[in-house]
CSV table of C-alpha atoms and ligand atoms in Angstrom, one decimal:
chain,number,residue,atom,x,y,z
O,4,UNK,CA,-20.5,13.3,19.5
O,5,UNK,CA,-18.6,12.3,22.6
O,6,UNK,CA,-17.0,8.9,22.3
O,7,UNK,CA,-14.8,6.8,24.5
O,8,UNK,CA,-12.5,4.1,23.1
O,9,UNK,CA,-11.5,1.4,25.6
O,10,UNK,CA,-8.2,-0.3,24.6
O,11,UNK,CA,-5.6,1.6,22.6
O,12,UNK,CA,-3.8,-1.1,20.7
O,13,UNK,CA,-3.7,-1.4,16.9
O,14,UNK,CA,-7.5,-1.4,16.7
O,15,UNK,CA,-8.3,1.2,19.4
O,16,UNK,CA,-5.6,3.7,18.8
O,17,UNK,CA,-6.5,3.9,15.1
O,18,UNK,CA,-10.2,3.9,15.8
O,19,UNK,CA,-9.9,6.7,18.4
O,20,UNK,CA,-7.8,8.9,16.0
O,21,UNK,CA,-10.1,8.2,13.1
O,22,UNK,CA,-13.2,9.0,15.0
O,23,UNK,CA,-11.6,12.3,16.1
O,24,UNK,CA,-10.8,13.0,12.4
O,25,UNK,CA,-14.5,12.5,11.6
O,26,UNK,CA,-15.2,15.4,14.0
O,27,UNK,CA,-16.1,13.6,17.2
O,28,UNK,CA,-14.7,14.3,20.7
O,29,UNK,CA,-12.8,11.2,21.7
O,30,UNK,CA,-11.2,9.9,24.9
O,31,UNK,CA,-9.0,6.9,24.4
O,32,UNK,CA,-8.5,4.7,27.6
O,33,UNK,CA,-5.8,2.2,28.2
O,34,UNK,CA,-4.3,0.6,31.3
O,35,UNK,CA,-0.8,0.7,29.7
O,36,UNK,CA,0.8,4.0,30.9
O,37,UNK,CA,3.5,3.9,28.2
O,38,UNK,CA,0.9,3.6,25.4
O,39,UNK,CA,-1.2,6.5,26.9
O,40,UNK,CA,1.9,8.7,27.4
O,41,UNK,CA,3.1,8.2,23.8
O,42,UNK,CA,-0.4,8.7,22.3
O,43,UNK,CA,-0.8,11.9,24.4
O,44,UNK,CA,2.5,13.1,22.9
O,45,UNK,CA,1.1,12.4,19.4
O,46,UNK,CA,3.4,9.4,18.9
O,47,UNK,CA,2.1,6.0,17.7
O,48,UNK,CA,3.2,3.3,20.1
O,49,UNK,CA,3.6,0.9,17.1
O,50,UNK,CA,4.4,1.3,13.4
O,51,UNK,CA,1.3,2.0,11.3
O,52,UNK,CA,1.6,4.0,8.1
O,53,UNK,CA,-0.5,7.2,8.3
O,54,UNK,CA,-1.2,7.0,12.0
O,55,UNK,CA,1.6,9.5,13.2
O,56,UNK,CA,0.2,12.1,10.7
O,57,UNK,CA,-3.3,11.5,11.8
O,58,UNK,CA,-2.4,11.8,15.5
O,59,UNK,CA,-0.7,15.1,14.7
O,60,UNK,CA,-3.6,16.4,12.6
O,61,UNK,CA,-6.3,15.6,15.2
O,62,UNK,CA,-4.0,16.4,18.1
O,63,UNK,CA,-4.0,20.0,17.0
O,64,UNK,CA,-7.9,20.1,17.1
O,65,UNK,CA,-8.0,19.2,20.8
O,66,UNK,CA,-10.7,16.6,20.0
O,67,UNK,CA,-8.5,13.6,21.0
O,68,UNK,CA,-7.4,12.9,24.5
O,69,UNK,CA,-6.1,9.8,26.3
O,70,UNK,CA,-6.3,8.6,29.9
O,71,UNK,CA,-5.5,5.5,32.0
O,72,UNK,CA,-8.6,6.2,34.2
O,73,UNK,CA,-11.8,4.6,33.0
O,74,UNK,CA,-13.8,7.2,34.9
O,75,UNK,CA,-12.8,9.6,32.2
O,76,UNK,CA,-15.0,7.6,29.8
O,77,UNK,CA,-18.1,8.8,31.8
O,78,UNK,CA,-20.3,11.1,29.8
O,79,UNK,CA,-19.5,9.7,26.4
O,80,UNK,CA,-22.5,8.9,24.2
O,81,UNK,CA,-20.8,5.8,22.8
O,82,UNK,CA,-18.2,3.5,24.4
O,83,UNK,CA,-16.2,1.4,21.9
O,84,UNK,CA,-14.7,-1.8,23.4
O,85,UNK,CA,-11.4,-2.3,21.4
O,86,UNK,CA,-9.4,-4.5,23.8
O,87,UNK,CA,-7.5,-7.6,22.6
O,88,UNK,CA,-8.7,-11.2,22.7
O,89,UNK,CA,-5.5,-13.3,22.4
O,90,UNK,CA,-5.3,-17.1,22.4
O,91,UNK,CA,-5.4,-18.8,25.8
O,92,UNK,CA,-1.9,-20.3,26.4
O,93,UNK,CA,-2.0,-24.0,25.6
O,94,UNK,CA,-5.6,-23.9,24.2
O,95,UNK,CA,-7.4,-22.8,21.1
O,96,UNK,CA,-10.0,-20.6,22.7
O,97,UNK,CA,-9.9,-16.9,23.0
O,98,UNK,CA,-8.9,-15.2,26.3
O,99,UNK,CA,-11.8,-12.9,27.2
O,100,UNK,CA,-10.3,-11.5,30.4
O,101,UNK,CA,-9.6,-8.1,28.8
O,102,UNK,CA,-13.1,-7.8,27.4
O,103,UNK,CA,-14.6,-8.8,30.7
O,104,UNK,CA,-12.5,-6.4,32.8
O,105,UNK,CA,-13.2,-3.5,30.4
O,106,UNK,CA,-16.9,-4.1,30.7
O,107,UNK,CA,-16.7,-4.4,34.5
O,108,UNK,CA,-14.7,-1.2,34.8
O,109,UNK,CA,-17.0,0.6,32.5
O,110,UNK,CA,-20.2,-0.5,34.3
O,111,UNK,CA,-20.3,2.2,37.1
O,112,UNK,CA,-19.9,4.9,34.5
O,113,UNK,CA,-22.7,3.9,32.1
O,114,UNK,CA,-25.9,6.0,31.9
O,115,UNK,CA,-29.3,5.0,30.6
O,116,UNK,CA,-29.3,5.5,26.8
O,117,UNK,CA,-25.5,5.2,26.4
O,118,UNK,CA,-24.4,2.9,23.6
O,119,UNK,CA,-21.7,0.4,24.2
O,120,UNK,CA,-20.2,-0.7,20.8
O,121,UNK,CA,-18.2,-4.0,20.8
O,122,UNK,CA,-15.4,-4.1,18.3
O,123,UNK,CA,-13.1,-6.7,19.7
O,124,UNK,CA,-13.1,-10.1,17.9
O,125,UNK,CA,-15.0,-12.4,20.2
O,126,UNK,CA,-16.5,-15.9,20.3
O,127,UNK,CA,-20.1,-15.8,19.3
O,128,UNK,CA,-22.2,-15.6,22.5
O,129,UNK,CA,-20.0,-13.0,24.2
O,130,UNK,CA,-22.1,-10.0,23.1
O,131,UNK,CA,-25.2,-11.6,24.6
O,132,UNK,CA,-23.4,-12.0,27.9
O,133,UNK,CA,-22.2,-8.3,27.8
O,134,UNK,CA,-25.7,-7.1,27.0
O,135,UNK,CA,-27.0,-8.9,30.0
O,136,UNK,CA,-24.2,-7.5,32.2
O,137,UNK,CA,-25.0,-3.9,31.3
O,138,UNK,CA,-28.8,-4.2,31.1
O,139,UNK,CA,-29.4,-2.8,34.5
O,140,UNK,CA,-27.7,0.5,33.6
O,141,UNK,CA,-30.1,1.2,30.7
O,142,UNK,CA,-27.2,1.3,28.3
O,143,UNK,CA,-27.6,-0.6,25.0
O,144,UNK,CA,-25.0,-2.9,23.4
O,145,UNK,CA,-24.4,-2.9,19.6
O,146,UNK,CA,-21.9,-5.4,18.1
O,147,UNK,CA,-19.9,-3.5,15.5
O,148,UNK,CA,-17.0,-5.6,14.3
O,149,UNK,CA,-13.8,-4.1,12.9
O,150,UNK,CA,-12.1,-5.5,9.8
O,151,UNK,CA,-9.0,-3.3,9.6
O,152,UNK,CA,-5.8,-4.7,8.2
O,153,UNK,CA,-2.5,-3.7,9.8
O,154,UNK,CA,-0.6,-1.5,7.4
O,155,UNK,CA,-3.9,-0.1,6.0
O,156,UNK,CA,-5.6,0.5,9.4
O,157,UNK,CA,-6.3,4.2,9.0
O,158,UNK,CA,-7.7,3.8,5.4
O,159,UNK,CA,-9.7,0.7,6.5
O,160,UNK,CA,-11.2,2.6,9.5
O,161,UNK,CA,-12.2,5.7,7.6
O,162,UNK,CA,-13.2,3.9,4.4
O,163,UNK,CA,-14.3,0.4,5.4
O,164,UNK,CA,-15.6,-2.2,2.8
O,165,UNK,CA,-18.7,-2.4,5.0
O,166,UNK,CA,-20.1,-1.5,8.4
O,167,UNK,CA,-21.9,-4.1,10.4
O,168,UNK,CA,-24.3,-3.4,13.4
O,169,UNK,CA,-25.5,-6.3,15.5
O,170,UNK,CA,-28.5,-5.0,17.4
O,171,UNK,CA,-30.7,-6.4,20.2
O,172,UNK,CA,-33.6,-8.2,18.5
O,173,UNK,CA,-37.1,-9.3,19.6
O,174,UNK,CA,-38.6,-12.8,19.1
O,175,UNK,CA,-39.3,-12.0,15.5
O,176,UNK,CA,-35.7,-11.1,14.9
O,177,UNK,CA,-36.5,-7.4,14.5
O,178,UNK,CA,-34.5,-4.7,16.3
O,179,UNK,CA,-36.0,-3.8,19.7
O,180,UNK,CA,-36.9,-0.1,20.3
O,181,UNK,CA,-33.6,0.3,22.2
O,182,UNK,CA,-31.8,-1.4,19.3
O,183,UNK,CA,-33.3,1.1,16.8
O,184,UNK,CA,-32.3,4.0,19.0
O,185,UNK,CA,-28.8,2.7,19.3
O,186,UNK,CA,-28.7,2.3,15.5
O,187,UNK,CA,-29.5,6.0,15.0
O,188,UNK,CA,-26.7,6.9,17.4
O,189,UNK,CA,-24.2,4.8,15.4
O,190,UNK,CA,-25.5,6.2,12.2
O,191,UNK,CA,-24.5,9.6,13.5
O,192,UNK,CA,-21.1,8.4,14.6
O,193,UNK,CA,-20.5,7.0,11.1
O,194,UNK,CA,-22.4,9.7,9.2
O,195,UNK,CA,-19.3,10.5,7.0
O,196,UNK,CA,-18.5,6.9,5.8
O,197,UNK,CA,-22.3,6.2,5.4
O,198,UNK,CA,-22.6,9.3,3.2
O,199,UNK,CA,-19.9,7.7,0.9
O,200,UNK,CA,-22.3,4.9,0.3
O,201,UNK,CA,-20.3,2.4,2.3
O,202,UNK,CA,-22.6,-0.7,2.6
O,203,UNK,CA,-24.3,-1.2,6.0
O,204,UNK,CA,-25.4,-4.6,7.2
O,205,UNK,CA,-27.9,-4.4,10.1
O,206,UNK,CA,-28.4,-7.7,11.9
O,207,UNK,CA,-28.6,-9.5,15.2
O,208,UNK,CA,-25.8,-10.1,17.8
O,209,UNK,CA,-24.9,-13.6,16.7
O,210,UNK,CA,-24.6,-12.8,13.0
O,211,UNK,CA,-22.5,-9.7,13.7
O,212,UNK,CA,-20.1,-11.6,15.9
O,213,UNK,CA,-19.9,-14.5,13.3
O,214,UNK,CA,-19.2,-12.1,10.4
O,215,UNK,CA,-15.8,-11.2,11.7
O,216,UNK,CA,-14.5,-14.8,12.3
O,217,UNK,CA,-16.2,-16.0,9.1
O,218,UNK,CA,-14.4,-13.4,7.1
O,219,UNK,CA,-11.0,-14.2,8.7
O,220,UNK,CA,-11.6,-17.9,8.2
O,221,UNK,CA,-12.4,-17.4,4.6
O,222,UNK,CA,-9.2,-15.4,4.0
O,223,UNK,CA,-7.1,-17.9,5.9
O,224,UNK,CA,-8.7,-20.7,3.8
O,225,UNK,CA,-8.0,-18.9,0.6
O,226,UNK,CA,-4.3,-18.5,1.5
O,227,UNK,CA,-4.0,-22.2,2.6
O,228,UNK,CA,-5.8,-23.3,-0.6
O,229,UNK,CA,-3.1,-21.7,-2.8
O,230,UNK,CA,-0.4,-23.0,-0.5
O,231,UNK,CA,-1.8,-26.5,-0.8
O,232,UNK,CA,-1.6,-25.9,-4.6
O,233,UNK,CA,2.0,-24.9,-4.1
O,234,UNK,CA,2.7,-28.3,-2.6
O,235,UNK,CA,1.2,-29.9,-5.7
O,236,UNK,CA,3.2,-27.5,-7.9
O,237,UNK,CA,6.4,-28.5,-6.0
O,238,UNK,CA,5.8,-32.2,-6.8
O,239,UNK,CA,4.9,-31.6,-10.4
O,240,UNK,CA,7.2,-28.8,-11.5
O,241,UNK,CA,4.3,-26.4,-12.0
O,242,UNK,CA,4.4,-22.7,-11.1
O,243,UNK,CA,1.9,-21.7,-8.4
O,244,UNK,CA,2.2,-18.0,-9.3
O,245,UNK,CA,1.0,-18.6,-12.8
O,246,UNK,CA,-1.7,-21.0,-11.5
O,247,UNK,CA,-2.9,-18.2,-9.2
O,248,UNK,CA,-2.9,-15.7,-12.0
O,249,UNK,CA,-4.9,-18.1,-14.2
O,250,UNK,CA,-7.5,-19.1,-11.7
O,251,UNK,CA,-7.7,-15.5,-10.3
O,252,UNK,CA,-9.0,-14.2,-13.6
O,253,UNK,CA,-12.2,-16.0,-12.8
O,254,UNK,CA,-14.1,-13.1,-11.0
O,255,UNK,CA,-15.7,-15.7,-8.8
O,256,UNK,CA,-12.3,-16.7,-7.5
O,257,UNK,CA,-10.4,-13.4,-7.7
O,258,UNK,CA,-6.6,-13.0,-7.5
O,259,UNK,CA,-6.4,-11.2,-4.1
O,260,UNK,CA,-5.2,-13.4,-1.2
O,261,UNK,CA,-3.9,-16.0,-3.5
O,262,UNK,CA,-0.2,-15.3,-3.0
O,263,UNK,CA,1.5,-18.6,-2.1
O,264,UNK,CA,4.5,-18.5,0.2
O,265,UNK,CA,5.3,-18.7,3.9
O,266,UNK,CA,1.6,-18.3,4.7
O,267,UNK,CA,-0.4,-16.3,7.2
O,268,UNK,CA,0.6,-15.0,10.6
O,269,UNK,CA,-0.1,-12.0,12.8
O,270,UNK,CA,-2.3,-11.2,15.7
O,271,UNK,CA,-5.6,-12.1,14.0
O,272,UNK,CA,-5.9,-14.9,11.4
O,273,UNK,CA,-4.1,-17.7,13.3
O,274,UNK,CA,-5.8,-17.1,16.6
O,275,UNK,CA,-9.1,-16.3,15.1
O,276,UNK,CA,-9.5,-19.6,13.2
O,277,UNK,CA,-8.4,-21.5,16.3
O,278,UNK,CA,-10.8,-19.6,18.6
O,279,UNK,CA,-13.6,-20.3,16.0
O,280,UNK,CA,-12.9,-24.0,16.1
O,281,UNK,CA,-12.9,-24.0,19.9
O,282,UNK,CA,-16.2,-22.2,20.0
O,283,UNK,CA,-17.7,-24.5,17.4
O,284,UNK,CA,-16.7,-27.4,19.7
O,285,UNK,CA,-18.4,-25.8,22.7
O,286,UNK,CA,-21.5,-25.4,20.5
O,287,UNK,CA,-21.5,-29.0,19.5
O,288,UNK,CA,-20.8,-28.3,15.8
O,289,UNK,CA,-17.1,-28.9,15.6
O,290,UNK,CA,-17.5,-30.9,12.4
O,291,UNK,CA,-18.6,-27.7,10.6
O,292,UNK,CA,-15.2,-26.2,11.1
O,293,UNK,CA,-13.0,-29.3,11.0
O,294,UNK,CA,-11.6,-28.0,7.6
O,295,UNK,CA,-10.0,-25.1,9.6
O,296,UNK,CA,-7.6,-27.6,11.2
O,297,UNK,CA,-6.4,-28.5,7.7
O,298,UNK,CA,-6.1,-24.8,6.9
O,299,UNK,CA,-4.0,-24.3,10.0
O,300,UNK,CA,-1.8,-27.4,9.2
O,301,UNK,CA,-1.2,-26.4,5.6
O,302,UNK,CA,-0.1,-23.0,6.8
O,303,UNK,CA,2.3,-24.3,9.4
O,304,UNK,CA,3.8,-26.8,6.9
O,305,UNK,CA,5.0,-24.0,4.7
O,306,UNK,CA,7.4,-22.9,7.5
O,307,UNK,CA,8.8,-26.4,7.8
O,308,UNK,CA,9.1,-26.7,4.0
O,309,UNK,CA,11.1,-23.4,4.0
O,310,UNK,CA,13.6,-24.8,6.5
O,311,UNK,CA,13.9,-27.9,4.4
O,312,UNK,CA,14.5,-25.8,1.3
O,313,UNK,CA,17.3,-23.9,3.0
O,314,UNK,CA,18.9,-27.3,3.9
O,315,UNK,CA,18.5,-28.5,0.3
O,316,UNK,CA,20.3,-25.5,-1.2
O,317,UNK,CA,23.1,-25.9,1.4
O,318,UNK,CA,23.6,-29.5,0.1
O,319,UNK,CA,21.9,-31.3,3.0
O,320,UNK,CA,23.0,-29.4,6.1
O,321,UNK,CA,22.5,-26.0,7.6
O,322,UNK,CA,24.7,-26.6,10.6
O,323,UNK,CA,27.2,-23.7,10.8
O,324,UNK,CA,25.8,-22.1,7.6
O,325,UNK,CA,25.2,-18.4,7.6
O,326,UNK,CA,21.6,-17.5,6.7
O,327,UNK,CA,20.3,-14.0,6.1
O,328,UNK,CA,16.6,-13.5,6.7
O,329,UNK,CA,15.1,-10.5,5.1
O,330,UNK,CA,12.0,-9.6,7.1
O,331,UNK,CA,10.8,-10.3,10.6
O,332,UNK,CA,7.3,-8.8,10.7
O,333,UNK,CA,4.3,-11.0,9.8
O,334,UNK,CA,3.7,-8.9,6.8
O,335,UNK,CA,5.1,-5.7,5.2
O,336,UNK,CA,4.3,-2.2,6.5
O,337,UNK,CA,3.9,-3.5,10.0
O,338,UNK,CA,6.3,-4.0,13.0
O,339,UNK,CA,4.1,-6.7,14.4
O,340,UNK,CA,5.9,-10.0,15.0
O,341,UNK,CA,3.1,-11.9,16.6
O,342,UNK,CA,3.1,-15.4,15.0
O,343,UNK,CA,5.3,-14.1,12.2
O,344,UNK,CA,6.2,-16.8,9.7
O,345,UNK,CA,9.4,-15.0,8.9
O,346,UNK,CA,10.6,-15.0,12.5
O,347,UNK,CA,9.4,-18.5,13.1
O,348,UNK,CA,11.5,-19.8,10.2
O,349,UNK,CA,14.5,-17.7,11.3
O,350,UNK,CA,14.3,-19.2,14.8
O,351,UNK,CA,13.9,-22.7,13.5
O,352,UNK,CA,17.0,-22.3,11.3
O,353,UNK,CA,18.9,-21.0,14.3
O,354,UNK,CA,17.7,-23.8,16.5
O,355,UNK,CA,18.8,-26.3,13.9
O,356,UNK,CA,22.4,-25.0,13.9
O,357,UNK,CA,22.5,-22.2,11.3
O,358,UNK,CA,23.9,-18.7,12.1
O,359,UNK,CA,21.0,-16.5,11.4
O,360,UNK,CA,21.0,-12.8,10.9
O,361,UNK,CA,17.6,-11.1,10.6
O,362,UNK,CA,16.9,-7.7,9.2
O,363,UNK,CA,13.6,-5.7,9.0
O,364,UNK,CA,12.8,-2.0,8.3
O,365,UNK,CA,10.6,-1.7,11.4
O,366,UNK,CA,10.4,-4.8,13.4
O,367,UNK,CA,13.9,-5.4,14.8
O,368,UNK,CA,13.1,-4.2,18.3
O,369,UNK,CA,10.0,-6.4,18.6
O,370,UNK,CA,11.8,-9.4,17.0
O,371,UNK,CA,14.8,-9.0,19.3
O,372,UNK,CA,12.5,-8.9,22.4
O,373,UNK,CA,10.9,-12.2,21.2
O,374,UNK,CA,14.1,-14.0,20.0
O,375,UNK,CA,17.1,-12.4,21.7
O,376,UNK,CA,19.4,-15.2,20.5
O,377,UNK,CA,19.1,-14.3,16.9
O,378,UNK,CA,21.5,-11.8,15.3
O,379,UNK,CA,20.1,-8.6,13.9
O,380,UNK,CA,21.4,-6.2,11.2
O,381,UNK,CA,20.0,-2.8,10.2
O,382,UNK,CA,20.1,-3.4,6.4
O,383,UNK,CA,19.7,-6.2,4.0
O,384,UNK,CA,23.3,-5.8,2.7
O,385,UNK,CA,24.6,-5.9,6.3
O,386,UNK,CA,22.5,-9.0,7.1
O,387,UNK,CA,23.7,-10.8,3.9
O,388,UNK,CA,27.4,-10.2,4.4
O,389,UNK,CA,29.1,-13.6,3.9
O,390,UNK,CA,25.8,-15.4,3.8
O,391,UNK,CA,25.6,-18.9,2.5
O,392,UNK,CA,21.9,-18.4,1.7
O,393,UNK,CA,19.5,-15.4,1.7
O,394,UNK,CA,15.8,-15.9,2.6
O,395,UNK,CA,13.3,-13.2,1.6
O,396,UNK,CA,10.7,-13.9,4.3
O,397,UNK,CA,8.5,-10.7,4.4
O,398,UNK,CA,7.9,-8.8,1.2
O,399,UNK,CA,8.8,-5.3,2.2
O,400,UNK,CA,9.1,-3.1,-1.0
O,401,UNK,CA,12.8,-2.6,-0.4
O,402,UNK,CA,13.4,-6.3,-0.5
O,403,UNK,CA,11.3,-6.9,-3.6
O,404,UNK,CA,13.3,-4.2,-5.3
O,405,UNK,CA,16.7,-5.4,-4.2
O,406,UNK,CA,19.3,-5.6,-6.9
O,407,UNK,CA,20.8,-9.2,-7.4
O,408,UNK,CA,24.2,-7.7,-8.3
O,409,UNK,CA,24.3,-5.5,-5.2
O,410,UNK,CA,23.5,-8.5,-3.0
O,411,UNK,CA,25.9,-10.7,-4.9
O,412,UNK,CA,28.8,-8.4,-4.0
O,413,UNK,CA,28.4,-9.2,-0.2
O,414,UNK,CA,27.3,-12.8,0.0
O,415,UNK,CA,29.5,-15.9,0.2
O,416,UNK,CA,27.2,-18.0,-2.0
O,417,UNK,CA,24.6,-16.8,-4.4
O,418,UNK,CA,21.6,-18.7,-3.1
O,419,UNK,CA,18.3,-16.9,-2.7
O,420,UNK,CA,15.0,-18.4,-1.3
O,421,UNK,CA,12.0,-16.4,-2.2
O,422,UNK,CA,9.6,-17.1,0.7
O,423,UNK,CA,6.9,-14.8,-0.8
O,424,UNK,CA,7.2,-15.4,-4.5
O,425,UNK,CA,7.8,-11.7,-5.3
O,426,UNK,CA,11.2,-11.9,-7.1
O,427,UNK,CA,11.7,-12.5,-10.8
O,428,UNK,CA,13.5,-15.8,-11.0
O,429,UNK,CA,14.9,-15.1,-14.5
O,430,UNK,CA,16.6,-11.9,-13.3
O,431,UNK,CA,18.2,-13.6,-10.3
O,432,UNK,CA,19.3,-16.6,-12.3
O,433,UNK,CA,20.8,-14.4,-15.0
O,434,UNK,CA,22.9,-12.7,-12.2
O,435,UNK,CA,24.3,-16.1,-11.2
O,436,UNK,CA,22.0,-16.9,-8.3
O,437,UNK,CA,20.5,-20.3,-7.4
O,438,UNK,CA,16.8,-19.2,-7.0
O,439,UNK,CA,14.3,-21.4,-5.1
O,440,UNK,CA,10.8,-20.6,-4.0
O,441,UNK,CA,7.8,-22.3,-2.5
O,442,UNK,CA,5.6,-23.7,-5.3
O,443,UNK,CA,7.8,-22.7,-8.2
O,444,UNK,CA,10.1,-24.8,-10.3
P,20,UDX,C1,-6.5,-9.6,8.9
P,20,UDX,C2,-7.7,-9.3,8.0
P,20,UDX,O1,-7.3,-9.1,6.7
P,20,UDX,C3,-8.5,-8.1,8.6
P,20,UDX,O2,-9.6,-7.9,7.8
P,20,UDX,C4,-8.9,-8.4,10.0
P,20,UDX,O3,-9.6,-7.4,10.6
P,20,UDX,C5,-7.6,-8.7,10.8
P,20,UDX,O4,-6.9,-9.8,10.3
P,20,UDX,P1,-4.1,-8.6,9.1
P,20,UDX,O5,-3.8,-9.5,10.2
P,20,UDX,O6,-3.6,-7.1,9.3
P,20,UDX,O7,-5.6,-8.5,8.8
P,20,UDX,O8,-3.3,-9.1,7.9
P,20,UDX,P2,-3.7,-9.6,6.4
P,20,UDX,O9,-3.4,-8.5,5.4
P,20,UDX,O10,-5.0,-10.2,6.3
P,20,UDX,O11,-2.5,-10.7,6.2
P,20,UDX,C6,-2.5,-11.9,7.0
P,20,UDX,C7,-1.4,-12.8,6.7
P,20,UDX,O12,-1.6,-13.5,5.5
P,20,UDX,C8,0.0,-12.1,6.5
P,20,UDX,O13,0.9,-12.9,7.2
P,20,UDX,C9,0.2,-12.2,5.1
P,20,UDX,O14,1.6,-12.2,4.7
P,20,UDX,C10,-0.5,-13.4,4.7
P,20,UDX,N1,-1.0,-13.5,3.3
P,20,UDX,C11,-1.9,-12.6,2.8
P,20,UDX,C12,-0.5,-14.5,2.4
P,20,UDX,O15,0.3,-15.3,2.8
P,20,UDX,N2,-0.9,-14.5,1.1
P,20,UDX,C13,-1.9,-13.6,0.7
P,20,UDX,O16,-2.2,-13.8,-0.5
P,20,UDX,C14,-2.3,-12.6,1.5
């Protein structure tokens, strides 16, 4: 099939390449010339494992092209809207300007029978407005949310946990005739994943839009739940990692997303729960989501606690102390520093008088652009040279596996803060280190 993908960020670039891999002819559109140029050259404009290989593989087939001109989307059977919906500055709600301008730009190129598939994370009600805006063209809107995780984006796109179609429905809640036709078109697009028995949920617009924010809110809540337990553990001498193991054995709870530490960040979870609260307020049901305020507060408190912990191990003051921060990205296998807990703590330590050196395997350039006043080093050993305290802030594999003796040979003081609860305390203590973590004795 002929597909267009509008917006070539983390979501769109991976979606475009993955759809080409499934055998479709894909044109990726973005207003950012740098992004389009690098994608055309087969280079990923950001770090995402597996994407460079995929771009090379599908690039050779000629099925994947990129353009800055939306007119090149004309003639595609399906147009995927993959632009970003960041948080409005100074407010909780989502900024829909990129979605609106993508739809407006696409409008003159839509033909009757075309399918527009919305993938961006939007406040519920947005799909209904887009459907109305495109109605006169005879094109049909399907809401088809995306659940990809950075670091696993290719895998999640090609083998998702589920597919969701939000279709136009009649008064009885049944798909309209146009909706059923659009469903068949999407079934063809996703024929390969559907043949692998990936579950498909077919529903209405409102439900499809809510699925995405509900899923992210649940994940954020799960993380903040265990981080709240970490606060209890800190005041009782209990160990949150053993607590998580024990409750996680209950299949109803499950161990995944119960890792206590510096909490969640990134371009999705924080802004999605805030936009969801803002939308609930507009709908007059803010009480339903008031718990998300607490989820957000627990999450942000972990960053403050980490700065306090650094102060504690430095005997009450971090002024003039040298702190090495291992990790800048919001999670491993990503160069994304949007709302990164690691970088937020590094910046706080620096603002409070410490000399901070940050290292990261992939995110130094992005981190430097955001916090140019921080110092950066290429490797963990370089960052830790003469450090009074070392903070593991993002659990990249190379930091989890770091040897306490190797690190001991470069630091001024053997003090390690495990911001992600991934090190073995006994091993570090045996090597002469003061080991401290969030939620562990
Ligand atoms: C998330 C959702 O997982 C994905 O389905 C959605 O489409 C987009 O948002 P992503 O932002 O890539 O994906 O990151 P995710 O893997 O969910 O991690 C989010 C944050 O939570 C990271 O900062 C991570 O370090 C943190 N986290 C995760 C924890 O603190 N503890 C955990 O147990 C798991």
